[in-house]
Structures are given as C-alpha cells and as structure tokens.
Amino acid sequence: MAFDFGTKSIGSAIGQEVTGTASPLKAFKANDGIPNWDEIEKQIKEWQPHLIVVGLPMDLHGKALESITQRAKKFANRLHGRFGVDVELHDERLSTTEARSELFAMGGYKALTKGNVDCQSAVVILESWFEHQWT
C-alpha cells in the first residue's frame, strides 16, 4: 500500500509485488496534514498490507523540502506507530507530473480532479518503489 502525503489531501493506492503494479484507492481529506485516522485504519484493515510506502517529497536535486518532507516523515512514523505495519519512505520526485500525464491520457481534463491526481500519484510512488526493489 502507498500514500501520497499532502497537507490537504492524501492519496492512496494498493499494489501487488508479484506483478509490480498498483491501483488507486481513495483520497483522504487532511486538515493541515492530519487525516481522519479512523478512515485510514478502515482501509488498512480491509487491505491488510505487509508494507506501506509513503512518498517522500524532495526537490529536483534530491534535497528535502523544508516542512513538507518532515511532515511526510511524521505521517509515516504515525502509520507505523498506530497500525504496527512496516513503513518505508520513497522518493516521490515528479510523481504528480507523471500522475497528471497518465490521467490526462486516460480521460482528458475531466480526469484531473485533486483526488484522482493524489491517488494516481500514490500509484506512481508504489510502482516506482517496486521497480527500485528489482534493480
């Protein structure tokens, strides 16, 4: 399972390590980066992931972005602490750009809603994590 952390919305996706593919799930509204933890728990209980990957925001040079990088790390730590699932951080550079491109190719501008983009970004993050495991 993967999450694309944001301060207003957190996208999620589920994947299959055997195929290295992922599918979007849902976007959770967040209040200054804090989601409704009950909704997150419901999804984790439903899918029972062995691992959660959280996108780590970085600039194009691989450096941390002031507050958002730390907040994504805090979100990852809370996931691990609350649910006892292993959590890994994965570089998410350009995941939103790639997600927008994929969504536009599938459905044009109408597909580019905030929730769709956040969930597709989680797909990109998870599939990138899979690729990184195989190289």
PDB file of C-alpha atoms in Angstrom:
ATOM      1  CA  MET A   1       0.000   0.000   0.000  1.00  0.00           C
ATOM      2  CA  ALA A   2       1.199   3.514  -0.676  1.00  0.00           C
ATOM      3  CA  PHE A   3       0.274   7.026   0.385  1.00  0.00           C
ATOM      4  CA  ASP A   4       0.974  10.317  -1.358  1.00  0.00           C
ATOM      5  CA  PHE A   5       1.101  12.692   1.609  1.00  0.00           C
ATOM      6  CA  GLY A   6      -0.265  16.198   1.313  1.00  0.00           C
ATOM      7  CA  THR A   7      -1.465  18.817   3.761  1.00  0.00           C
ATOM      8  CA  LYS A   8      -4.988  18.943   2.260  1.00  0.00           C
ATOM      9  CA  SER A   9      -5.327  15.522   0.651  1.00  0.00           C
ATOM     10  CA  ILE A  10      -3.588  12.162   0.993  1.00  0.00           C
ATOM     11  CA  GLY A  11      -3.866   9.779  -1.946  1.00  0.00           C
ATOM     12  CA  SER A  12      -3.662   6.033  -1.536  1.00  0.00           C
ATOM     13  CA  ALA A  13      -3.020   3.002  -3.710  1.00  0.00           C
ATOM     14  CA  ILE A  14      -2.714  -0.741  -3.333  1.00  0.00           C
ATOM     15  CA  GLY A  15      -0.220  -2.863  -5.204  1.00  0.00           C
ATOM     16  CA  GLN A  16       0.883  -6.370  -5.951  1.00  0.00           C
ATOM     17  CA  GLU A  17       4.581  -7.081  -5.576  1.00  0.00           C
ATOM     18  CA  VAL A  18       4.486 -10.106  -7.898  1.00  0.00           C
ATOM     19  CA  THR A  19       3.356  -8.001 -10.874  1.00  0.00           C
ATOM     20  CA  GLY A  20       4.870  -4.708  -9.714  1.00  0.00           C
ATOM     21  CA  THR A  21       1.606  -2.919 -10.435  1.00  0.00           C
ATOM     22  CA  ALA A  22      -0.652  -0.716  -8.354  1.00  0.00           C
ATOM     23  CA  SER A  23      -4.217   0.603  -8.450  1.00  0.00           C
ATOM     24  CA  PRO A  24      -5.632   3.796  -6.967  1.00  0.00           C
ATOM     25  CA  LEU A  25      -7.822   3.520  -3.882  1.00  0.00           C
ATOM     26  CA  LYS A  26      -9.120   6.764  -2.400  1.00  0.00           C
ATOM     27  CA  ALA A  27      -8.022  10.204  -1.377  1.00  0.00           C
ATOM     28  CA  PHE A  28      -8.386  11.177   2.258  1.00  0.00           C
ATOM     29  CA  LYS A  29      -9.061  14.774   3.188  1.00  0.00           C
ATOM     30  CA  ALA A  30      -6.473  16.147   5.553  1.00  0.00           C
ATOM     31  CA  ASN A  31      -6.572  19.131   7.849  1.00  0.00           C
ATOM     32  CA  ASP A  32      -3.073  20.622   7.755  1.00  0.00           C
ATOM     33  CA  GLY A  33      -1.661  17.165   7.030  1.00  0.00           C
ATOM     34  CA  ILE A  34      -3.746  15.333   9.617  1.00  0.00           C
ATOM     35  CA  PRO A  35      -6.159  12.781   8.144  1.00  0.00           C
ATOM     36  CA  ASN A  36      -9.155  11.128   9.711  1.00  0.00           C
ATOM     37  CA  TRP A  37      -7.205   8.249  11.230  1.00  0.00           C
ATOM     38  CA  ASP A  38     -10.358   6.121  11.509  1.00  0.00           C
ATOM     39  CA  GLU A  39     -10.715   6.163   7.707  1.00  0.00           C
ATOM     40  CA  ILE A  40      -7.045   5.256   7.249  1.00  0.00           C
ATOM     41  CA  GLU A  41      -7.464   2.419   9.764  1.00  0.00           C
ATOM     42  CA  LYS A  42     -10.523   1.117   7.917  1.00  0.00           C
ATOM     43  CA  GLN A  43      -8.554   0.942   4.662  1.00  0.00           C
ATOM     44  CA  ILE A  44      -5.552  -0.727   6.287  1.00  0.00           C
ATOM     45  CA  LYS A  45      -7.785  -3.329   7.943  1.00  0.00           C
ATOM     46  CA  GLU A  46      -9.546  -4.001   4.640  1.00  0.00           C
ATOM     47  CA  TRP A  47      -6.376  -4.490   2.588  1.00  0.00           C
ATOM     48  CA  GLN A  48      -4.009  -5.781   5.319  1.00  0.00           C
ATOM     49  CA  PRO A  49      -0.791  -4.644   3.624  1.00  0.00           C
ATOM     50  CA  HIS A  50       2.547  -6.176   4.570  1.00  0.00           C
ATOM     51  CA  LEU A  51       4.249  -2.847   3.924  1.00  0.00           C
ATOM     52  CA  ILE A  52       3.241   0.769   3.479  1.00  0.00           C
ATOM     53  CA  VAL A  53       5.255   3.081   1.230  1.00  0.00           C
ATOM     54  CA  VAL A  54       4.965   6.816   1.854  1.00  0.00           C
ATOM     55  CA  GLY A  55       6.122   9.261  -0.785  1.00  0.00           C
ATOM     56  CA  LEU A  56       8.960  11.463   0.423  1.00  0.00           C
ATOM     57  CA  PRO A  57       8.799  14.960  -1.076  1.00  0.00           C
ATOM     58  CA  MET A  58      12.162  16.121  -2.409  1.00  0.00           C
ATOM     59  CA  ASP A  59      13.264  18.900  -4.737  1.00  0.00           C
ATOM     60  CA  LEU A  60      14.640  18.099  -8.185  1.00  0.00           C
ATOM     61  CA  HIS A  61      18.155  17.892  -6.727  1.00  0.00           C
ATOM     62  CA  GLY A  62      17.168  15.297  -4.102  1.00  0.00           C
ATOM     63  CA  LYS A  63      17.156  17.699  -1.177  1.00  0.00           C
ATOM     64  CA  ALA A  64      14.451  17.850   1.478  1.00  0.00           C
ATOM     65  CA  LEU A  65      11.742  20.457   1.070  1.00  0.00           C
ATOM     66  CA  GLU A  66      11.526  22.439   4.300  1.00  0.00           C
ATOM     67  CA  SER A  67       8.390  21.494   6.198  1.00  0.00           C
ATOM     68  CA  ILE A  68       6.607  19.078   3.859  1.00  0.00           C
ATOM     69  CA  THR A  69       9.402  16.484   3.920  1.00  0.00           C
ATOM     70  CA  GLN A  70       9.400  16.426   7.724  1.00  0.00           C
ATOM     71  CA  ARG A  71       5.614  16.220   7.804  1.00  0.00           C
ATOM     72  CA  ALA A  72       5.625  13.244   5.422  1.00  0.00           C
ATOM     73  CA  LYS A  73       8.159  11.525   7.706  1.00  0.00           C
ATOM     74  CA  LYS A  74       5.942  12.253  10.716  1.00  0.00           C
ATOM     75  CA  PHE A  75       2.931  10.803   8.864  1.00  0.00           C
ATOM     76  CA  ALA A  76       4.963   7.653   8.069  1.00  0.00           C
ATOM     77  CA  ASN A  77       6.026   7.321  11.720  1.00  0.00           C
ATOM     78  CA  ARG A  78       2.420   7.672  12.863  1.00  0.00           C
ATOM     79  CA  LEU A  79       1.282   4.988  10.423  1.00  0.00           C
ATOM     80  CA  HIS A  80       3.857   2.606  11.841  1.00  0.00           C
ATOM     81  CA  GLY A  81       3.093   3.533  15.448  1.00  0.00           C
ATOM     82  CA  ARG A  82      -0.695   3.314  15.134  1.00  0.00           C
ATOM     83  CA  PHE A  83      -1.012   0.224  12.979  1.00  0.00           C
ATOM     84  CA  GLY A  84       2.237  -1.709  13.521  1.00  0.00           C
ATOM     85  CA  VAL A  85       2.809  -2.098   9.772  1.00  0.00           C
ATOM     86  CA  ASP A  86       6.314  -1.662   8.369  1.00  0.00           C
ATOM     87  CA  VAL A  87       6.625   1.686   6.589  1.00  0.00           C
ATOM     88  CA  GLU A  88       9.217   2.796   4.061  1.00  0.00           C
ATOM     89  CA  LEU A  89       9.773   6.233   2.594  1.00  0.00           C
ATOM     90  CA  HIS A  90      10.344   6.514  -1.156  1.00  0.00           C
ATOM     91  CA  ASP A  91      11.445   9.493  -3.239  1.00  0.00           C
ATOM     92  CA  GLU A  92       8.368  10.922  -4.952  1.00  0.00           C
ATOM     93  CA  ARG A  93      10.029  13.457  -7.249  1.00  0.00           C
ATOM     94  CA  LEU A  94       7.863  14.181 -10.299  1.00  0.00           C
ATOM     95  CA  SER A  95       5.165  11.683  -9.232  1.00  0.00           C
ATOM     96  CA  THR A  96       2.427  14.313  -9.529  1.00  0.00           C
ATOM     97  CA  THR A  97       3.585  15.318 -13.010  1.00  0.00           C
ATOM     98  CA  GLU A  98       3.607  11.694 -14.133  1.00  0.00           C
ATOM     99  CA  ALA A  99       0.215  11.063 -12.491  1.00  0.00           C
ATOM    100  CA  ARG A 100      -1.337  14.048 -14.275  1.00  0.00           C
ATOM    101  CA  SER A 101       0.060  12.882 -17.602  1.00  0.00           C
ATOM    102  CA  GLU A 102      -1.299   9.356 -17.132  1.00  0.00           C
ATOM    103  CA  LEU A 103      -4.731  10.592 -16.043  1.00  0.00           C
ATOM    104  CA  PHE A 104      -4.949  13.067 -18.913  1.00  0.00           C
ATOM    105  CA  ALA A 105      -4.093  10.295 -21.380  1.00  0.00           C
ATOM    106  CA  MET A 106      -6.877   8.130 -19.925  1.00  0.00           C
ATOM    107  CA  GLY A 107      -9.624  10.724 -19.566  1.00  0.00           C
ATOM    108  CA  GLY A 108      -8.617  14.236 -20.542  1.00  0.00           C
ATOM    109  CA  TYR A 109      -9.039  17.246 -18.293  1.00  0.00           C
ATOM    110  CA  LYS A 110     -12.103  15.773 -16.555  1.00  0.00           C
ATOM    111  CA  ALA A 111      -9.896  13.058 -15.040  1.00  0.00           C
ATOM    112  CA  LEU A 112      -7.619  15.635 -13.378  1.00  0.00           C
ATOM    113  CA  THR A 113      -9.560  16.074 -10.131  1.00  0.00           C
ATOM    114  CA  LYS A 114      -7.480  16.572  -6.980  1.00  0.00           C
ATOM    115  CA  GLY A 115      -8.453  13.174  -5.552  1.00  0.00           C
ATOM    116  CA  ASN A 116      -7.670  11.353  -8.794  1.00  0.00           C
ATOM    117  CA  VAL A 117      -4.274  13.041  -9.073  1.00  0.00           C
ATOM    118  CA  ASP A 118      -3.367  12.250  -5.449  1.00  0.00           C
ATOM    119  CA  CYS A 119      -4.345   8.587  -5.810  1.00  0.00           C
ATOM    120  CA  GLN A 120      -2.582   8.234  -9.159  1.00  0.00           C
ATOM    121  CA  SER A 121       0.493   9.808  -7.549  1.00  0.00           C
ATOM    122  CA  ALA A 122       0.332   7.051  -4.903  1.00  0.00           C
ATOM    123  CA  VAL A 123       0.212   4.509  -7.764  1.00  0.00           C
ATOM    124  CA  VAL A 124       3.311   6.101  -9.338  1.00  0.00           C
ATOM    125  CA  ILE A 125       5.123   6.088  -5.979  1.00  0.00           C
ATOM    126  CA  LEU A 126       4.334   2.424  -5.331  1.00  0.00           C
ATOM    127  CA  GLU A 127       5.216   1.243  -8.838  1.00  0.00           C
ATOM    128  CA  SER A 128       8.471   3.211  -8.619  1.00  0.00           C
ATOM    129  CA  TRP A 129       9.199   1.521  -5.279  1.00  0.00           C
ATOM    130  CA  PHE A 130       8.590  -1.893  -6.906  1.00  0.00           C
ATOM    131  CA  GLU A 131      10.985  -1.026  -9.762  1.00  0.00           C
ATOM    132  CA  HIS A 132      13.615   0.093  -7.265  1.00  0.00           C
ATOM    133  CA  GLN A 133      13.391  -3.282  -5.482  1.00  0.00           C
ATOM    134  CA  TRP A 134      14.141  -5.164  -8.696  1.00  0.00           C
ATOM    135  CA  THR A 135      17.166  -3.113  -9.755  1.00  0.00           C
TER     136      THR A 135
END
